[in-house]
Short mmCIF file of C-alpha atoms in Angstrom, two decimals:
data_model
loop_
_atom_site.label_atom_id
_atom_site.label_comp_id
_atom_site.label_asym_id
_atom_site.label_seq_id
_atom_site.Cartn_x
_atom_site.Cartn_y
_atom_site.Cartn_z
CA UNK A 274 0.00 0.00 0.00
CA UNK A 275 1.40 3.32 -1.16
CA UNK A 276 1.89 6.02 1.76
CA UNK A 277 1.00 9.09 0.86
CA UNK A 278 4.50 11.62 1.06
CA UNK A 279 4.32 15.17 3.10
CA UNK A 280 2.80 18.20 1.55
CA UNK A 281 5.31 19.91 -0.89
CA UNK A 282 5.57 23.71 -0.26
CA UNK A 283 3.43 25.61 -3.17
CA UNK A 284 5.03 27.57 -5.64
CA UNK A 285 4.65 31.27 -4.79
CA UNK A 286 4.62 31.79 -9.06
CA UNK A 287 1.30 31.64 -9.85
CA UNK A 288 0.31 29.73 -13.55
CA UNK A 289 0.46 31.43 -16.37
CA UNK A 290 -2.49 33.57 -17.70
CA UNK A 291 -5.17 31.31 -19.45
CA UNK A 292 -4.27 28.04 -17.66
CA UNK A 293 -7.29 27.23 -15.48
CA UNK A 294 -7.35 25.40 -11.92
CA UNK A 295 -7.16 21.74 -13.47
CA UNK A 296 -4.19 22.78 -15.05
CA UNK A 297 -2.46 24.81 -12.20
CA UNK A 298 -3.09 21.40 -9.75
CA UNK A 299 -1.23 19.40 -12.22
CA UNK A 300 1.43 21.52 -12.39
CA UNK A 301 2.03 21.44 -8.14
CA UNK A 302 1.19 18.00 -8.06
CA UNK A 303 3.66 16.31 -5.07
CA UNK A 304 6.63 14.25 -6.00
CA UNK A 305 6.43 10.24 -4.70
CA UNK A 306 7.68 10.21 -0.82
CA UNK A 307 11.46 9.76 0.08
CA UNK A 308 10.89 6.19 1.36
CA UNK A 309 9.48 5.12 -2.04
CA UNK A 310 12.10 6.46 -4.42
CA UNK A 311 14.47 4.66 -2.54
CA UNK A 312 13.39 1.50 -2.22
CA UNK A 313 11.71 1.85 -6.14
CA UNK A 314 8.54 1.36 -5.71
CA UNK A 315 5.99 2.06 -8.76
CA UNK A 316 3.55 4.97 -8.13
CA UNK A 317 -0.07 4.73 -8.36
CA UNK A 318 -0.46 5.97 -11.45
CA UNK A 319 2.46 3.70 -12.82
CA UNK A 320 1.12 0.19 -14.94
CA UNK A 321 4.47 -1.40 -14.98
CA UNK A 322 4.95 -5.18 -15.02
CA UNK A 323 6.65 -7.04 -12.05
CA UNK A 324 9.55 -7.85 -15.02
CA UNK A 325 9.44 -4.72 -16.14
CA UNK A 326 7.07 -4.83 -19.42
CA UNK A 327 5.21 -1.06 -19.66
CA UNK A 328 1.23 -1.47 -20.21
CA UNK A 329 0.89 2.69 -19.82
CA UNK A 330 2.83 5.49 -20.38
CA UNK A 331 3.83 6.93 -16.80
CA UNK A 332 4.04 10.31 -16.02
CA UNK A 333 7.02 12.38 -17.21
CA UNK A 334 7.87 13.26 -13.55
CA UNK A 335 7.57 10.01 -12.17
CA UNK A 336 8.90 7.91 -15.48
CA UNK A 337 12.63 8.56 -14.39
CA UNK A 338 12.25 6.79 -10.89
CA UNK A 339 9.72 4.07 -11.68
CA UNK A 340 12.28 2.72 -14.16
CA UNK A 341 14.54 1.68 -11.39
CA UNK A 342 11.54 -1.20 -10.44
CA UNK A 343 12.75 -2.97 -13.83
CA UNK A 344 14.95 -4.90 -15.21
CA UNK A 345 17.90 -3.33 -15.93
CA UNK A 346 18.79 -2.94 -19.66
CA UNK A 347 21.73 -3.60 -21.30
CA UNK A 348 24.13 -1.44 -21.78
CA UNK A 349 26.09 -1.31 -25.23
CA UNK A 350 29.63 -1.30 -23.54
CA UNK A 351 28.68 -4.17 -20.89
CA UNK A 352 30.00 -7.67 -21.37
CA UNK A 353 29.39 -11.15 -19.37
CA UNK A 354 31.84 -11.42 -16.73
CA UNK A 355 34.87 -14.11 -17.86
CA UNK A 356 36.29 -15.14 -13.99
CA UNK A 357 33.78 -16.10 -11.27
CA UNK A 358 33.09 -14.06 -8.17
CA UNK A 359 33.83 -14.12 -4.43
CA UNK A 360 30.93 -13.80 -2.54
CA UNK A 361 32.68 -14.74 0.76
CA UNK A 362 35.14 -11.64 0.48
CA UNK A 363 32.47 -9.54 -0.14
CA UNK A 364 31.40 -6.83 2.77
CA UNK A 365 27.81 -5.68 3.69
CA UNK A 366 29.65 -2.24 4.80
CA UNK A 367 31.18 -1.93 0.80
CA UNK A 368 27.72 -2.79 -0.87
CA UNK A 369 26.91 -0.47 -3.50
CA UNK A 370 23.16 0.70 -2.94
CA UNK A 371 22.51 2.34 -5.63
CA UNK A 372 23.06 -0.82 -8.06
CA UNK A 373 19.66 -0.55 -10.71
CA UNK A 374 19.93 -4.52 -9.66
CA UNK A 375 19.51 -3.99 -6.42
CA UNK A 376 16.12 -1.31 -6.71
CA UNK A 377 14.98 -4.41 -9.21
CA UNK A 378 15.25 -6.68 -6.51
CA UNK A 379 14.64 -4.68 -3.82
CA UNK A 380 11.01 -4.12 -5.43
CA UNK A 381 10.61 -7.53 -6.17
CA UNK A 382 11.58 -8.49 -2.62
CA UNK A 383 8.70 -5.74 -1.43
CA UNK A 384 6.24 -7.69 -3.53
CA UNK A 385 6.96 -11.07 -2.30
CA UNK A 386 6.72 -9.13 1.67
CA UNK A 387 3.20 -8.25 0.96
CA UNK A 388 2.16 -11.41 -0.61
CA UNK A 389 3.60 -13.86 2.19
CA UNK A 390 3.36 -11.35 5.06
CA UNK A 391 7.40 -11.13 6.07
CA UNK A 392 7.99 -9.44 9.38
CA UNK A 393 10.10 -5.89 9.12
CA UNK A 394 13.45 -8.36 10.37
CA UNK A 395 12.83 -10.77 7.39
CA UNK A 396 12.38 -7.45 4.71
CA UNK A 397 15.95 -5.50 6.61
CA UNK A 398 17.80 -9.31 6.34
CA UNK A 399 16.16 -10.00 2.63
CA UNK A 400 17.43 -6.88 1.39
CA UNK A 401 20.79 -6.94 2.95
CA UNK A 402 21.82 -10.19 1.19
CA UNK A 403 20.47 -8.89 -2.32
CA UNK A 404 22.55 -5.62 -1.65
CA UNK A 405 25.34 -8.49 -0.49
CA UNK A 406 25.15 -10.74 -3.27
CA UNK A 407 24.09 -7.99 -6.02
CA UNK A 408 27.08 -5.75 -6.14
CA UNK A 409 29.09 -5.56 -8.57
CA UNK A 410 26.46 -7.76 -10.88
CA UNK A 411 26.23 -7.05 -14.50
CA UNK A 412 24.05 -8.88 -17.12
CA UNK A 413 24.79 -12.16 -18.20
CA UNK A 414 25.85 -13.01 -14.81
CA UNK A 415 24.45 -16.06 -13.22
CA UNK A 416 24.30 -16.47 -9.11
CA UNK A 417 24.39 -20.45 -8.00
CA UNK A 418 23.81 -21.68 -5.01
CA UNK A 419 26.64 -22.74 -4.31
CA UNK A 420 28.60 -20.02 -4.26
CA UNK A 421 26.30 -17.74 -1.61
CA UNK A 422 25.02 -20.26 0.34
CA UNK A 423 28.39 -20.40 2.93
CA UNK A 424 28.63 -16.59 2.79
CA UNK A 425 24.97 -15.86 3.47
CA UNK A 426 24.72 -18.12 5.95
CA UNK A 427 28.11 -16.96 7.14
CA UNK A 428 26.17 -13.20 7.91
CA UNK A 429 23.20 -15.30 9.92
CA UNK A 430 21.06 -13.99 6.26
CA UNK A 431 17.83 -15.84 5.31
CA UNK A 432 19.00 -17.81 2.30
CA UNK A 433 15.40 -19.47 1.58
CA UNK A 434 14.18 -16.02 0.81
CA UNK A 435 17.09 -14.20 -1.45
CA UNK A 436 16.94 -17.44 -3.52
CA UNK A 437 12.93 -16.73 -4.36
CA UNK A 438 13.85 -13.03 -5.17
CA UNK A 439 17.15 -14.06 -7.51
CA UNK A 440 14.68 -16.82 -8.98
CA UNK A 441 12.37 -14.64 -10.14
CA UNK A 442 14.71 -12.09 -11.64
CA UNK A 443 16.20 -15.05 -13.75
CA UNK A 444 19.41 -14.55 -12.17
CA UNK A 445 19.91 -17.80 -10.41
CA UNK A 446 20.86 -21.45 -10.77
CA UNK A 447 20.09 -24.03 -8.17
CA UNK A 448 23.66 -26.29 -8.84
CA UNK A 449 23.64 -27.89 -4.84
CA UNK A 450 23.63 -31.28 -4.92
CA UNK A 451 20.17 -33.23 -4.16
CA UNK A 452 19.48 -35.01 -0.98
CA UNK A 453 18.15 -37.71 -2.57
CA UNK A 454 22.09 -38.52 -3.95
CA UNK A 455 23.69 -38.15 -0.92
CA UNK A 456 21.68 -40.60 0.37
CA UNK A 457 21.69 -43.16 -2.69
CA UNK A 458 25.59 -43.11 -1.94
CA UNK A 459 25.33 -43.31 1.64
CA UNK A 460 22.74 -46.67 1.47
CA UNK A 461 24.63 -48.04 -1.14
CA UNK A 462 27.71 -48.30 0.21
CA UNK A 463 29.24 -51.53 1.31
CA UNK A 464 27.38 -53.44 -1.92
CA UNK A 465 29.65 -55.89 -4.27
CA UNK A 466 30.15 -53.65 -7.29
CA UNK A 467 27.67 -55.74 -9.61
CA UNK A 468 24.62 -55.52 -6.71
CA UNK A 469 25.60 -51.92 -6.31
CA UNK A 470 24.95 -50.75 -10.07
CA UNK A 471 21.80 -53.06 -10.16
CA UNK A 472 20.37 -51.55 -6.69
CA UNK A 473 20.88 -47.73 -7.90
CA UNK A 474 18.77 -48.81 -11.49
CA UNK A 475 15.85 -50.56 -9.92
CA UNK A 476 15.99 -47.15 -6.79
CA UNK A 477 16.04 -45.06 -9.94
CA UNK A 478 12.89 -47.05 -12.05
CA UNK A 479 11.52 -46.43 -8.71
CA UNK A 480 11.59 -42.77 -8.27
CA UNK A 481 11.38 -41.77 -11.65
CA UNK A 482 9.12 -44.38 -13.31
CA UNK A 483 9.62 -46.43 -16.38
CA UNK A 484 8.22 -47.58 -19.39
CA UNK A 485 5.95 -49.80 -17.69
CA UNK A 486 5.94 -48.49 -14.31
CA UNK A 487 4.63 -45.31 -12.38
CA UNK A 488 6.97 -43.28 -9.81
CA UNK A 489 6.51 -43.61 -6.49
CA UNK A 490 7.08 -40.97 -3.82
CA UNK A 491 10.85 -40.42 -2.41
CA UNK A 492 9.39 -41.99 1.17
CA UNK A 493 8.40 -44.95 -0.16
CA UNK A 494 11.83 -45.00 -2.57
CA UNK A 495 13.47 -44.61 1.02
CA UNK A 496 12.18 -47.28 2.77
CA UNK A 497 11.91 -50.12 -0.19
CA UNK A 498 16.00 -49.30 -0.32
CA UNK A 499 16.42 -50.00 3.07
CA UNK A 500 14.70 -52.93 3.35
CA UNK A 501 16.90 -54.91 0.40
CA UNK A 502 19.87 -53.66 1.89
CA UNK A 503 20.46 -56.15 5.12
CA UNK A 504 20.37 -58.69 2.38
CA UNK A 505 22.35 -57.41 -0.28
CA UNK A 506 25.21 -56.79 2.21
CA UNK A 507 24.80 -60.34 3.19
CA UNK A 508 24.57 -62.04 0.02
CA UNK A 509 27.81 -59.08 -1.19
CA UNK A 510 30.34 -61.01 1.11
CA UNK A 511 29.55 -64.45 -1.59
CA UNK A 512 28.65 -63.37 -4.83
CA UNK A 513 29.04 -60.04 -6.88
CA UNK A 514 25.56 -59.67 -9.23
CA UNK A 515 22.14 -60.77 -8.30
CA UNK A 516 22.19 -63.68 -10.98
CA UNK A 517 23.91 -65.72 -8.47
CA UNK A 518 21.46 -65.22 -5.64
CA UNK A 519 19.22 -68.91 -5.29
CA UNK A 520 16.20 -69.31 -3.75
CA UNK A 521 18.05 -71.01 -1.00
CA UNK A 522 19.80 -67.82 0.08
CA UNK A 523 16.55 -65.64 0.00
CA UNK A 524 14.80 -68.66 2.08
CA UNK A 525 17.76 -68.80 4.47
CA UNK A 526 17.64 -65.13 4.96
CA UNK A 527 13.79 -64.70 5.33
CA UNK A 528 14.10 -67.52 8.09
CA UNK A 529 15.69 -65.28 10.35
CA UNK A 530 12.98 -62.39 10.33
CA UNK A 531 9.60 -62.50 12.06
CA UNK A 532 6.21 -60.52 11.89
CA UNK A 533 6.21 -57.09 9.83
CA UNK A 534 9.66 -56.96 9.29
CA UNK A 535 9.66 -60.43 7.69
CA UNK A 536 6.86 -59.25 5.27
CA UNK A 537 8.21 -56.08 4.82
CA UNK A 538 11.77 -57.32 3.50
CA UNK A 539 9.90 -60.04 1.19
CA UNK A 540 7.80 -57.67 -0.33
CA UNK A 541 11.11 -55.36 -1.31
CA UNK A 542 12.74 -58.61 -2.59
CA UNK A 543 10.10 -59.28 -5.03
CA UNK A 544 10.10 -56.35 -6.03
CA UNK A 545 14.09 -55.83 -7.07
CA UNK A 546 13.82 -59.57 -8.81
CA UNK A 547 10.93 -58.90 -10.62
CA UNK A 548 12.61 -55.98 -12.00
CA UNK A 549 15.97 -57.61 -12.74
CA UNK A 550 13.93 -60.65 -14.59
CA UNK A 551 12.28 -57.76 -16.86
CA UNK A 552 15.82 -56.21 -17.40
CA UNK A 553 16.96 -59.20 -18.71
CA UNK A 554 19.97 -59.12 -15.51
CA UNK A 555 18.93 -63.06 -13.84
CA UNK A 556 17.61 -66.08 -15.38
CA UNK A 557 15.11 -66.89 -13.36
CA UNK A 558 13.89 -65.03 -10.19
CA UNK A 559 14.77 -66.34 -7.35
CA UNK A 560 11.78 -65.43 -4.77
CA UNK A 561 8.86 -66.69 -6.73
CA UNK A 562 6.43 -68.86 -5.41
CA UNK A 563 7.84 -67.82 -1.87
CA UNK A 564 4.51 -66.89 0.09
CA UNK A 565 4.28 -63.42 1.99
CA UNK A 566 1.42 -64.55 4.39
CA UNK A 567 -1.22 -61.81 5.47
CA UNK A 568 -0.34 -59.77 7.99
CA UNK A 569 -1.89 -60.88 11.54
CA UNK A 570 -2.95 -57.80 13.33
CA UNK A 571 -2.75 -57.98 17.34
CA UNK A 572 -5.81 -56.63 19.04
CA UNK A 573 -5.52 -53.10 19.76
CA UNK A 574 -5.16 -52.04 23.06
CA UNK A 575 -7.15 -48.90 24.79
CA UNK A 576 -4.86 -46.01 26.54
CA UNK A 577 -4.70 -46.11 30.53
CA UNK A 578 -5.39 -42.69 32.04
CA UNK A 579 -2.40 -41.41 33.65
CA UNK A 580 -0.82 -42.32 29.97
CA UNK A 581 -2.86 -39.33 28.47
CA UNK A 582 -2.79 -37.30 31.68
CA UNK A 583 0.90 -36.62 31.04
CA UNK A 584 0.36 -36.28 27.31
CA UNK A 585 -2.05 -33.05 28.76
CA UNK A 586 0.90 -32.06 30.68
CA UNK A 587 2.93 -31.93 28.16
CA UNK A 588 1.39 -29.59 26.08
CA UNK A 589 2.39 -25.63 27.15
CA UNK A 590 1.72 -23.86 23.84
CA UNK A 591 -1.64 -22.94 22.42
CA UNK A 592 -0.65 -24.60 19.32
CA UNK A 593 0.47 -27.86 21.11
CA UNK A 594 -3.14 -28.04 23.17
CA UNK A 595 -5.45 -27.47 19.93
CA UNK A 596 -3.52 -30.24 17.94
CA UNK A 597 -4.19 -32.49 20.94
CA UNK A 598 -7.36 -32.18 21.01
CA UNK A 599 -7.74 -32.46 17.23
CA UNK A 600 -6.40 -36.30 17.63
CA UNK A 601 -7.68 -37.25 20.95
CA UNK A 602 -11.49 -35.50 20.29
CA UNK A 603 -11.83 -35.68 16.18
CA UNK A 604 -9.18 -38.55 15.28
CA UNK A 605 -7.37 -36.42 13.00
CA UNK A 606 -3.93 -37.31 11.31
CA UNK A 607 -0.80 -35.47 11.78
CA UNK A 608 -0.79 -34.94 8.28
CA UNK A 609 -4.82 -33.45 8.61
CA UNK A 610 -3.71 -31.45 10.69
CA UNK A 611 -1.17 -29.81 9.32
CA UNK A 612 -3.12 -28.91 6.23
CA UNK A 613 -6.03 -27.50 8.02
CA UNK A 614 -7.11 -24.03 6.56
CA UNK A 615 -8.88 -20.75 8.32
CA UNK A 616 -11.72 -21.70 5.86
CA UNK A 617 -11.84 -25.11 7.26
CA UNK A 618 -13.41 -23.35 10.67
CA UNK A 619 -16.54 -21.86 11.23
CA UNK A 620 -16.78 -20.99 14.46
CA UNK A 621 -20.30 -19.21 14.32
CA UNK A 622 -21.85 -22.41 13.08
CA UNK A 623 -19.51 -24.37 15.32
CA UNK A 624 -18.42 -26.49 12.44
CA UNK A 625 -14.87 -28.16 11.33
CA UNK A 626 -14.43 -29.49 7.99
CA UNK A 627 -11.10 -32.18 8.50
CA UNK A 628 -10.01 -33.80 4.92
CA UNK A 629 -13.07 -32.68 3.66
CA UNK A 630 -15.43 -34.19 6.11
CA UNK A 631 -17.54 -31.39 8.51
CA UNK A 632 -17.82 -32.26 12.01
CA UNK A 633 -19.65 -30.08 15.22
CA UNK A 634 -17.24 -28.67 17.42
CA UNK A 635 -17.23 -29.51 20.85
CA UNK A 636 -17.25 -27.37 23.60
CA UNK A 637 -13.12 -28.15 24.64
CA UNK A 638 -12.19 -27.72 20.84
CA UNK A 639 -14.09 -24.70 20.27
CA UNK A 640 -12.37 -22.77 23.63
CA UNK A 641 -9.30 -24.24 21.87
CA UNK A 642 -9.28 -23.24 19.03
CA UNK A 643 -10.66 -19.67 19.97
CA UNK A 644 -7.17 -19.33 22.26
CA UNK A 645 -5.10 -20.32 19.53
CA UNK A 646 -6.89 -17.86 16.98
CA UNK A 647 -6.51 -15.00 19.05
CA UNK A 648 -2.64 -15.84 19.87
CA UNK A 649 -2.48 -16.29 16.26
CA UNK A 650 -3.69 -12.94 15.72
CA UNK A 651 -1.55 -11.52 18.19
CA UNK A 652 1.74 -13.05 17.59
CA UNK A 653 1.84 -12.67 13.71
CA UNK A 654 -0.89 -9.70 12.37
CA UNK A 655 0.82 -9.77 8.90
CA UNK A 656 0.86 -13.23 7.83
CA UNK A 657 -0.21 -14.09 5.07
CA UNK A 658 -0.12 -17.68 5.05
CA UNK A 659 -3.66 -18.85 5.44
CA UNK A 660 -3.48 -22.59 7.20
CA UNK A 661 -4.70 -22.31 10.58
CA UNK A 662 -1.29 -23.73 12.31
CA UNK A 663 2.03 -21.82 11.96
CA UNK A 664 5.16 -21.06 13.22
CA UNK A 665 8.05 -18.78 12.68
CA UNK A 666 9.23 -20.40 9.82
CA UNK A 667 5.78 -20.86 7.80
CA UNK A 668 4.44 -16.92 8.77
CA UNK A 669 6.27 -15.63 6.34
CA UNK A 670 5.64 -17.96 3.47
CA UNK A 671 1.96 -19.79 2.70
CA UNK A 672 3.10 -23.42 2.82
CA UNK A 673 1.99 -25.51 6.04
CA UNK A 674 3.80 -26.43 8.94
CA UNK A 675 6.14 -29.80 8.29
CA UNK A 676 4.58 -33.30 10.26
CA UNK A 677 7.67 -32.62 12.59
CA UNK A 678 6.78 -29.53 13.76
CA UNK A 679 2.96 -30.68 14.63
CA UNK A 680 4.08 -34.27 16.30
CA UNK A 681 7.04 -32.69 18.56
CA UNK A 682 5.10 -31.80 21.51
CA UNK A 683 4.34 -35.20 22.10
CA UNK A 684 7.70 -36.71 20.66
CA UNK A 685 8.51 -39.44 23.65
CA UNK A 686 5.04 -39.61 25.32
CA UNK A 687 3.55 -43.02 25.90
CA UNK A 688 0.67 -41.56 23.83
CA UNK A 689 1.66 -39.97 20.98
CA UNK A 690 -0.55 -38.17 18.50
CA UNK A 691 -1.21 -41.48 16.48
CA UNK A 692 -2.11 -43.49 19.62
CA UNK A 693 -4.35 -40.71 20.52
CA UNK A 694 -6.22 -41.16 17.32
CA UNK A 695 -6.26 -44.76 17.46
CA UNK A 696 -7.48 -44.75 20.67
CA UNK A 697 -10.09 -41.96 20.22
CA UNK A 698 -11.77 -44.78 17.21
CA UNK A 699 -11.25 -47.43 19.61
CA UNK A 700 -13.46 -45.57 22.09
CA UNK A 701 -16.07 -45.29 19.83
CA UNK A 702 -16.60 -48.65 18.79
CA UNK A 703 -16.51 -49.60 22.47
CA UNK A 704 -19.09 -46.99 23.02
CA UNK A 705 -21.34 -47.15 20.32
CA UNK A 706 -20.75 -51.13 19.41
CA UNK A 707 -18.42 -53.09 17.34
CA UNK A 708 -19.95 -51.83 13.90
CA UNK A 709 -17.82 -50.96 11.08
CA UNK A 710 -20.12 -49.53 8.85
CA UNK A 711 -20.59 -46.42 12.38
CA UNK A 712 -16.76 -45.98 12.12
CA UNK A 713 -16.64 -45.57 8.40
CA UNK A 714 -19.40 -43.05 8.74
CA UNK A 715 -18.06 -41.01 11.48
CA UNK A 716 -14.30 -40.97 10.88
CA UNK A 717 -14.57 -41.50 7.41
CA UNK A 718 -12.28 -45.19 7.16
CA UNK A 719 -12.38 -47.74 4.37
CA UNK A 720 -13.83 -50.78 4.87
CA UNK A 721 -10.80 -52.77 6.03
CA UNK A 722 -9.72 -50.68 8.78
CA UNK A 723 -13.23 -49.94 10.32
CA UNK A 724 -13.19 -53.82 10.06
CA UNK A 725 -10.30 -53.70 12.62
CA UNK A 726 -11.30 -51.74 14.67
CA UNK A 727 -14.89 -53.21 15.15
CA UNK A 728 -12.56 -56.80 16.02
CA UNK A 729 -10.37 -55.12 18.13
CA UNK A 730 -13.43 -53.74 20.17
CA UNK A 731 -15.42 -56.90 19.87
CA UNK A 732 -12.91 -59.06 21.62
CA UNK A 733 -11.85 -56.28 24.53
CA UNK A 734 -15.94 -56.52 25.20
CA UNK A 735 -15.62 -60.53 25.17
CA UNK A 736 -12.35 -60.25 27.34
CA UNK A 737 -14.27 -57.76 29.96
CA UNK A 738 -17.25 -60.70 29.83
CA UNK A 739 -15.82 -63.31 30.80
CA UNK A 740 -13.51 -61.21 33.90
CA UNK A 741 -16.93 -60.31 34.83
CA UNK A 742 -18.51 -63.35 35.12
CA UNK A 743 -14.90 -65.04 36.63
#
């Protein structure tokens, strides 16, 4: 929003004879404020495009400074810069300020302030990198990550955000290396050279799809690597490529593992030697015809009091008390909760819509959630991230708040967010009767795990019969 600038003394000459009122306010109309010309921000009457394109002709007086919120042209005489630069010499104290790069981006960065609501310390640290990082630029330079991320971080600077400024003035190249790598070379270290090239193909096909085959997500990459590797490193100490793996090895190996991990690991197995057969890599595959078995599920247990009594104590913060009562009253995921919006509450109708599902508020929720809006209110006024749950990090941008962030008050607790959802569905099928087709209804579960439940709760009932009638 523009502010208007203080009244500029009138001109004692009066306008010329002829020229009528309209005419003589034009001529003392009042030049943009101090604050705006230096930071180079458009005026109101200005139409200019955040990259610099001109939709309307400005104003003659105003057409000098507004050019300063655009990219730069080139000069005739400028030329791409032929040795690379030294960001970590480079002094906040020597920055040159009045760089047309730096107005670009420093009216870029203002845009991206309004939008995402960053706090007056995010804007002074934002704009004291891009003065940082921007001296001294000319076009045809490129800024990579690699090369400011030390020195920014170096000044205690907020990398995240100079990074989405440089990105959208097309002066940047991401060049850091990709989690994902450093962990493909961590996990697959220790493999026989032959199992090691055959693992990192069939993690690839996995992540990135194939001809024949969709790509999963990078969790579910993560944990199908890990559970092939205790065997690989075994089977790497005898033989060198998966051809020479028998059936005998994979049955001697699956011998030793019980229950869900058992299941887990032969279920990863399949899925590497079904791959390798398709490749064309083995002969024949050596865990066919081996049997998985179905999963046995143990009868799930109900939480004792004094187990969610210091689950209560634990949580201090508004935050921390709403998102327990979200699990423990509603049965909402971590993940649910996360990605809760202000939309998703209507407090006048005492309503709350979780993964698209409405549900009444209860009187605990609703005083809640009232304490955490008004702290919300209070402790960040300019955000504009709209999920209802935030933090430091996610005020001043709109994406959500991680799982980590939501599940760390009751990190350690004997009931964690996940047993406090489990147990809240428990509770109502021992309440309201073992019947799946209530739990599907009310919590919104597929058929197979209101089944569970509605077993689970059918033998606790049988198990408090028959200590009843002992």
């Amino acid at each position: 929003m523009l502010v208007p600038g203080p009244p500029r003394r009138e001109d004692s000459r009066r306008p010329a004879g002829g020229r009528g009122i309209r005419a003589g306010a034009a001529h003392r109309r009042p030049a943009p404020p101090t604050v705006l010309r230096r930071t180079a921000l458009p005026q109101k009457t200005d139409t200019f495009t955040p990259t610099g394109g001109r939709t309307a002709r400005p104003p003659a007086q105003t057409a000098s400074r507004t050019r300063l919120a655009s990219r730069p042209r080139l000069a005739a005489a400028s030329a791409v810069r032929a040795d690379p630069r030294d960001f970590g010499r480079l002094d906040p104290a020597d920055a040159d300020l009045v760089s047309p790069w730096l107005a670009w981006a420093k009216y870029l960065a203002h845009r991206f302030a309004e939008a995402c609501g960053w706090g007056r310390n995010i804007r002074f640290a934002v704009n004291r990198g891009l003065a940082v990082v921007l001296t001294g630029h000319v076009e045809g330079d490129v800024i990579r990550h690699t090369e400011i991320f030390a020195p920014l971080r170096a000044l205690d600077l907020p990398v995240g955000h100079i990074v989405t400024v440089l990105e959208e003035m097309g002066i940047f190249e991401d060049d850091s290396e990709p989690s994902f790598e450093r962990w493909l070379v961590e996990r697959l270290e220790g493999l026989a050279p032959g199992m090691r090239s055959e693992a990192e193909r069939w993690t690839r096909v996995l992540r990135d799809g194939g001809p024949r085959s969709l790509p999963r997500r990078e969790g579910t990459v993560w944990i199908s690597l890990n559970q092939v590797r205790p065997a690989l490193l075994e089977w790497s100490n005898r033989y060198d490529h998966l051809r020479e793996v028998t059936r005998d090895d994979v049955l001697a190996h699956v011998k030793t593992l019980h229950g869900h991990q058992r299941r887990d690991q032969l279920v990863a197995l399949r899925s590497l030697f079904a791959w390798a057969k398709r490749q064309g890599l083995i002969f024949r595959n050596p865990t066919s015809r081996i049997k998985v078995g179905q999963n046995e599920y143990a009868v799930l247990q109900p939480l004792l009091p004094e187990q969610v009594e210091c689950s209560v104590a634990a949580a201090t913060t508004p935050a921390a008390r709403l998102v327990l009562a979200l699990a423990a009253v509603h049965a909402a995921r971590v993940a649910q909760i996360a990605a809760l919006m202000l939309d998703d509450v209507d407090l006048g109708n005492r309503r709350l819509t979780i993964a698209g599902r409405a549900r009444p508020l209860d009187d605990l929720t609703l005083e809640l959630m009232v304490e955490w809006l008004d702290y919300r209110r209070r402790r960040w006024p300019s955000t504009a991230n709209l999920h209802l749950l935030i933090n430091n990090q996610t005020a001043n941008t709109t994406s959500r708040a991680s799982n980590h962030w939501i599940s760390a008050p009751m990190r350690g607790q004997d009931a964690t967010l996940e047993r406090l959802r489990v147990d809240r569905q428990l509770e109502e099928a021992l309440t309201h009767g073992p019947d799946p087709l209530h739990l599907a209804e009310v919590f919104g579960l597929d058929e197979k795990t209101a089944m569970r439940y509605a077993d689970s709760a059918r033998a606790l009932l049988e198990q408090a019969a028959e200590q009843h009638l002992r």
